[in-house]
């Protein structure tokens, strides 16, 4: 398979993630869409690393995964504590920081 | 059409359908399960690309640990009743989809162009699979410092989560 197909698939997955962040107002689903985007980046990393005959891209995938795991843990903890305070996770209603 | 192309189309279609399901289901549980399907399909794509270890880590970390975290939080908050309200209006939604399609066109354009640049570089070397040995050697020699920094990131995340949840408990009492 040529590299183009993997990169196009990665671009499409990334776009779906972006649309999800724009369209959905549920904070948990927005987080899932961020995971989708990170995964699309991982796919591009692995595809390009294979195309170049190197392993470096796969090592970067590990770093992306570690950052994603940390981000999800922190983000979900924030969501839980926001939900305890405000009884909602709709990002349009969480506007305390707005001046 | 050889086996690899058929498998690519299969896994690609499954991951795209799963991704679209993530953003279109109303209930977060269904979105989370669709996301698991997407992750599994992407693990299949990684196997096709010869990155077997990355595929295994994808299944264990993403489809395992991260999705369990998501499902725990969804069930903890019992969000089924809250998720229906608060979707954005159809006009804004159409605008977002148009912006997304523009982004997709740009991404595909860049992908095709950059791929044709690099395709010359390694047409014959693009057949090998990467073993865990290769990745480990690279990770513990060339990328040793980033690897250690990664452990610091995870430690910071751990402490951050504990602080967030603990402060919450004290205010509750």
Short mmCIF file of C-alpha atoms in Angstrom, two decimals:
data_model
loop_
_atom_site.label_atom_id
_atom_site.label_comp_id
_atom_site.label_asym_id
_atom_site.label_seq_id
_atom_site.Cartn_x
_atom_site.Cartn_y
_atom_site.Cartn_z
CA UNK A 1 0.00 0.00 0.00
CA UNK A 2 1.28 3.43 -0.85
CA UNK A 3 1.86 6.04 1.81
CA UNK A 4 -0.81 8.35 0.39
CA UNK A 5 -3.66 6.11 1.44
CA UNK A 6 -2.56 6.01 5.05
CA UNK A 7 -1.99 9.75 5.14
CA UNK A 8 -5.39 10.44 3.59
CA UNK A 9 -7.05 8.13 6.10
CA UNK A 10 -5.17 9.89 8.88
CA UNK A 11 -6.30 13.29 7.59
CA UNK A 12 -9.91 12.10 7.45
CA UNK A 13 -9.79 10.74 11.00
CA UNK A 14 -8.24 13.99 12.22
CA UNK A 15 -10.97 15.97 10.47
CA UNK A 16 -13.68 13.87 12.08
CA UNK A 17 -12.09 14.63 15.44
CA UNK A 18 -12.04 18.36 14.69
CA UNK A 19 -15.68 18.31 13.60
CA UNK A 20 -16.56 16.46 16.78
CA UNK A 21 -14.88 19.10 18.93
CA UNK A 22 -16.75 21.82 17.03
CA UNK A 23 -20.15 20.13 17.00
CA UNK A 24 -20.49 18.38 20.35
CA UNK A 25 -20.98 20.22 23.64
CA UNK A 26 -20.46 17.27 25.94
CA UNK A 27 -17.01 17.57 27.52
CA UNK A 28 -16.44 13.80 27.60
CA UNK A 29 -17.18 13.43 23.90
CA UNK A 30 -14.88 16.37 23.18
CA UNK A 31 -12.16 14.44 25.00
CA UNK A 32 -12.88 11.38 22.88
CA UNK A 33 -12.52 13.51 19.77
CA UNK A 34 -9.13 14.70 21.01
CA UNK A 35 -8.16 11.04 21.36
CA UNK A 36 -9.28 10.51 17.76
CA UNK A 37 -7.02 13.33 16.60
CA UNK A 38 -4.05 11.96 18.55
CA UNK A 39 -4.68 8.57 17.01
CA UNK A 40 -4.76 10.05 13.53
CA UNK A 41 -1.38 11.62 14.24
CA UNK A 42 -0.10 8.23 15.45
CA UNK A 43 -1.24 6.61 12.23
CA UNK A 44 0.62 9.22 10.19
CA UNK A 45 3.72 8.71 12.36
CA UNK A 46 3.76 4.95 11.84
CA UNK A 47 2.99 5.18 8.12
CA UNK A 48 5.76 7.68 7.46
CA UNK A 49 8.20 5.78 9.67
CA UNK A 50 7.57 2.66 7.63
CA UNK A 51 7.87 4.54 4.38
CA UNK A 52 11.26 5.92 5.41
CA UNK A 53 12.39 2.51 6.67
CA UNK A 54 13.05 3.89 10.15
CA UNK A 55 11.83 3.12 13.65
CA UNK A 56 11.90 6.68 15.03
CA UNK A 57 8.26 7.34 14.19
CA UNK A 58 7.13 4.41 16.30
CA UNK A 59 9.07 5.72 19.29
CA UNK A 60 7.24 9.02 18.94
CA UNK A 61 3.97 7.12 19.01
CA UNK A 62 4.87 5.98 22.53
CA UNK A 63 5.45 9.53 23.64
CA UNK A 64 2.12 10.57 22.12
CA UNK A 65 0.42 7.70 23.94
CA UNK A 66 2.02 8.67 27.27
CA UNK A 67 0.94 12.27 26.86
CA UNK A 68 -2.54 11.14 25.86
CA UNK A 69 -2.82 8.94 28.93
CA UNK A 70 -1.73 11.79 31.21
CA UNK A 71 -4.07 14.21 29.46
CA UNK A 72 -7.05 11.88 29.77
CA UNK A 73 -6.42 11.24 33.46
CA UNK A 74 -6.15 14.95 34.27
CA UNK A 75 -9.00 15.94 31.98
CA UNK A 76 -11.41 13.39 33.35
CA UNK A 77 -10.50 14.38 36.92
CA UNK A 78 -11.28 18.00 36.02
CA UNK A 79 -14.56 16.92 34.42
CA UNK A 80 -15.53 14.97 37.54
CA UNK A 81 -14.78 17.89 39.84
CA UNK A 82 -16.58 20.36 37.55
CA UNK A 83 -19.57 18.05 37.50
CA UNK A 84 -19.59 17.95 41.29
CA UNK A 85 -19.68 21.74 41.44
CA UNK A 86 -21.93 22.62 38.52
CA UNK A 87 -23.98 19.44 37.91
CA UNK A 88 -23.23 19.75 34.21
CA UNK A 89 -20.44 19.02 31.75
CA UNK A 90 -21.92 21.01 28.89
CA UNK A 91 -19.04 23.22 27.82
CA UNK A 92 -21.40 26.08 26.95
CA UNK A 93 -22.68 26.23 30.52
CA UNK A 94 -19.23 26.06 32.11
CA UNK A 95 -18.33 29.71 31.61
CA UNK A 96 -17.06 30.83 35.01
CA UNK A 97 -13.79 32.02 33.51
CA UNK A 98 -15.56 34.34 31.09
CA UNK A 99 -14.89 37.98 32.01
CA UNK B 1 -6.27 -6.45 -5.39
CA UNK B 2 -4.09 -8.21 -2.89
CA UNK B 3 -4.76 -9.13 0.71
CA UNK B 4 -3.08 -6.03 2.11
CA UNK B 5 -5.30 -3.68 0.12
CA UNK B 6 -8.44 -5.56 1.14
CA UNK B 7 -7.40 -5.42 4.80
CA UNK B 8 -6.52 -1.73 4.52
CA UNK B 9 -9.93 -0.92 3.09
CA UNK B 10 -11.61 -3.06 5.76
CA UNK B 11 -9.75 -1.54 8.71
CA UNK B 12 -9.89 1.96 7.24
CA UNK B 13 -13.63 1.77 6.67
CA UNK B 14 -14.22 0.38 10.17
CA UNK B 15 -12.13 3.11 11.77
CA UNK B 16 -13.86 5.85 9.76
CA UNK B 17 -17.32 4.49 10.56
CA UNK B 18 -16.35 4.18 14.22
CA UNK B 19 -15.04 7.74 14.27
CA UNK B 20 -18.22 9.10 12.69
CA UNK B 21 -20.25 7.13 15.23
CA UNK B 22 -18.25 8.71 18.06
CA UNK B 23 -19.42 12.19 17.09
CA UNK B 24 -22.97 11.27 16.08
CA UNK B 25 -24.30 9.11 18.92
CA UNK B 26 -26.24 11.01 21.56
CA UNK B 27 -25.35 8.83 24.51
CA UNK B 28 -21.68 9.00 25.61
CA UNK B 29 -21.57 5.25 26.28
CA UNK B 30 -22.24 4.49 22.62
CA UNK B 31 -19.61 7.02 21.63
CA UNK B 32 -17.09 5.36 23.93
CA UNK B 33 -17.81 1.91 22.49
CA UNK B 34 -17.49 3.27 18.95
CA UNK B 35 -14.15 4.74 19.96
CA UNK B 36 -13.03 1.28 21.12
CA UNK B 37 -13.94 -0.10 17.67
CA UNK B 38 -11.93 2.69 16.04
CA UNK B 39 -8.93 1.93 18.24
CA UNK B 40 -9.07 -1.76 17.36
CA UNK B 41 -9.28 -0.99 13.65
CA UNK B 42 -6.28 1.30 13.99
CA UNK B 43 -4.39 -1.48 15.75
CA UNK B 44 -5.12 -3.56 12.66
CA UNK B 45 -3.72 -0.79 10.49
CA UNK B 46 -0.57 -0.72 12.62
CA UNK B 47 -0.17 -4.47 12.07
CA UNK B 48 -0.52 -3.87 8.33
CA UNK B 49 2.25 -1.30 8.61
CA UNK B 50 4.52 -3.84 10.30
CA UNK B 51 4.42 -2.09 13.68
CA UNK B 52 3.32 -5.06 15.73
CA UNK B 53 4.46 -3.72 19.08
CA UNK B 54 2.70 -0.40 18.54
CA UNK B 55 -0.45 -2.32 17.67
CA UNK B 56 -0.23 -4.30 20.90
CA UNK B 57 0.36 -1.13 22.92
CA UNK B 58 -2.54 0.52 21.12
CA UNK B 59 -4.89 -2.27 22.21
CA UNK B 60 -3.56 -2.40 25.77
CA UNK B 61 -3.23 1.32 26.49
CA UNK B 62 -5.91 2.93 24.34
CA UNK B 63 -8.60 0.29 23.98
CA UNK B 64 -7.83 -1.00 27.45
CA UNK B 65 -6.74 1.59 29.97
CA UNK B 66 -7.92 4.88 28.49
CA UNK B 67 -11.33 3.61 27.43
CA UNK B 68 -11.89 1.99 30.83
CA UNK B 69 -11.19 5.42 32.32
CA UNK B 70 -13.75 7.01 29.98
CA UNK B 71 -16.37 4.38 30.74
CA UNK B 72 -15.77 4.71 34.48
CA UNK B 73 -16.29 8.47 34.35
CA UNK B 74 -19.38 8.18 32.15
CA UNK B 75 -20.93 5.66 34.52
CA UNK B 76 -19.78 7.61 37.60
CA UNK B 77 -21.47 10.79 36.42
CA UNK B 78 -24.55 8.96 35.09
CA UNK B 79 -24.72 11.28 32.11
CA UNK B 80 -27.39 9.56 30.10
CA UNK B 81 -30.07 12.01 31.13
CA UNK B 82 -27.95 15.12 30.69
CA UNK B 83 -26.47 14.47 27.30
CA UNK B 84 -29.61 15.08 25.26
CA UNK B 85 -29.85 18.79 25.96
CA UNK B 86 -27.27 21.30 24.90
CA UNK B 87 -26.45 20.31 21.34
CA UNK B 88 -25.57 23.25 19.13
CA UNK B 89 -28.03 24.57 16.57
CA UNK B 90 -28.32 23.21 13.03
CA UNK B 91 -26.93 26.41 11.49
CA UNK B 92 -23.76 26.27 13.58
CA UNK B 93 -23.53 22.55 12.98
CA UNK B 94 -23.65 23.04 9.21
CA UNK B 95 -20.98 25.71 9.50
CA UNK B 96 -18.77 23.36 11.52
CA UNK B 97 -19.21 20.56 8.99
CA UNK B 98 -18.32 22.89 6.11
CA UNK B 99 -15.18 24.00 7.96
CA UNK B 100 -14.36 20.35 8.60
CA UNK B 101 -14.75 19.44 4.94
CA UNK B 102 -12.42 22.31 4.01
CA UNK B 103 -9.90 21.03 6.56
CA UNK B 104 -10.22 17.52 5.13
CA UNK B 105 -9.55 18.79 1.60
CA UNK B 106 -6.48 20.65 2.81
CA UNK B 107 -5.25 17.61 4.73
CA UNK B 108 -5.71 15.29 1.76
CA UNK B 109 -3.95 17.77 -0.51
CA UNK B 110 -0.97 18.01 1.84
CA UNK B 111 -0.93 14.24 2.39
CA UNK B 112 -0.86 13.44 -1.32
CA UNK B 113 1.73 16.11 -2.10
CA UNK B 114 4.10 15.27 0.74
CA UNK B 115 3.75 11.55 0.07
CA UNK B 116 4.86 12.00 -3.52
CA UNK B 117 7.93 13.84 -2.21
CA UNK B 118 9.02 11.09 0.14
CA UNK B 119 7.93 8.13 -1.97
CA UNK B 120 11.24 8.16 -3.82
CA UNK B 121 13.21 7.90 -0.61
CA UNK B 122 12.44 4.35 0.37
CA UNK B 123 10.39 2.42 -2.11
CA UNK B 124 12.25 -0.84 -1.50
CA UNK B 125 12.89 -0.50 2.22
CA UNK B 126 9.18 -0.21 2.99
CA UNK B 127 8.60 -3.91 3.46
CA UNK B 128 10.25 -4.77 6.78
CA UNK B 129 8.49 -5.17 10.06
CA UNK B 130 9.80 -3.52 13.21
CA UNK B 131 10.58 -5.77 16.13
CA UNK B 132 10.34 -4.87 19.79
CA UNK B 133 14.12 -5.18 19.91
CA UNK B 134 14.56 -2.32 17.42
CA UNK B 135 12.16 -0.06 19.30
CA UNK B 136 13.75 -0.85 22.65
CA UNK B 137 17.23 -0.17 21.34
CA UNK B 138 16.14 3.19 19.97
CA UNK B 139 14.12 4.08 23.06
CA UNK B 140 16.89 3.39 25.55
CA UNK B 141 19.75 4.87 23.57
CA UNK B 142 18.74 7.77 21.38
CA UNK B 143 15.52 8.69 23.19
CA UNK B 144 16.58 7.99 26.76
CA UNK B 145 16.09 11.55 28.01
CA UNK B 146 12.60 11.97 26.45
CA UNK B 147 11.74 8.57 27.90
CA UNK B 148 12.65 9.74 31.40
CA UNK B 149 10.78 13.01 30.88
CA UNK B 150 7.75 10.92 29.94
CA UNK B 151 7.88 9.28 33.34
CA UNK B 152 7.92 12.75 34.91
CA UNK B 153 4.84 13.70 32.88
CA UNK B 154 3.04 10.62 34.14
CA UNK B 155 4.11 11.41 37.72
CA UNK B 156 2.84 14.98 37.35
CA UNK B 157 -0.46 13.68 35.99
CA UNK B 158 -0.73 11.25 38.91
CA UNK B 159 -0.12 13.97 41.50
CA UNK B 160 -2.44 16.36 39.67
CA UNK B 161 -5.31 13.88 39.68
CA UNK B 162 -4.81 13.13 43.38
CA UNK B 163 -4.78 16.85 44.23
CA UNK B 164 -7.90 17.53 42.15
CA UNK B 165 -9.89 14.74 43.69
CA UNK B 166 -8.61 15.25 47.24
CA UNK B 167 -9.48 18.95 47.39
CA UNK B 168 -12.93 17.99 46.19
CA UNK B 169 -13.37 15.57 49.07
CA UNK B 170 -12.31 18.11 51.70
CA UNK B 171 -14.78 20.67 50.43
CA UNK B 172 -17.48 18.03 50.38
CA UNK B 173 -16.92 17.24 54.06
#
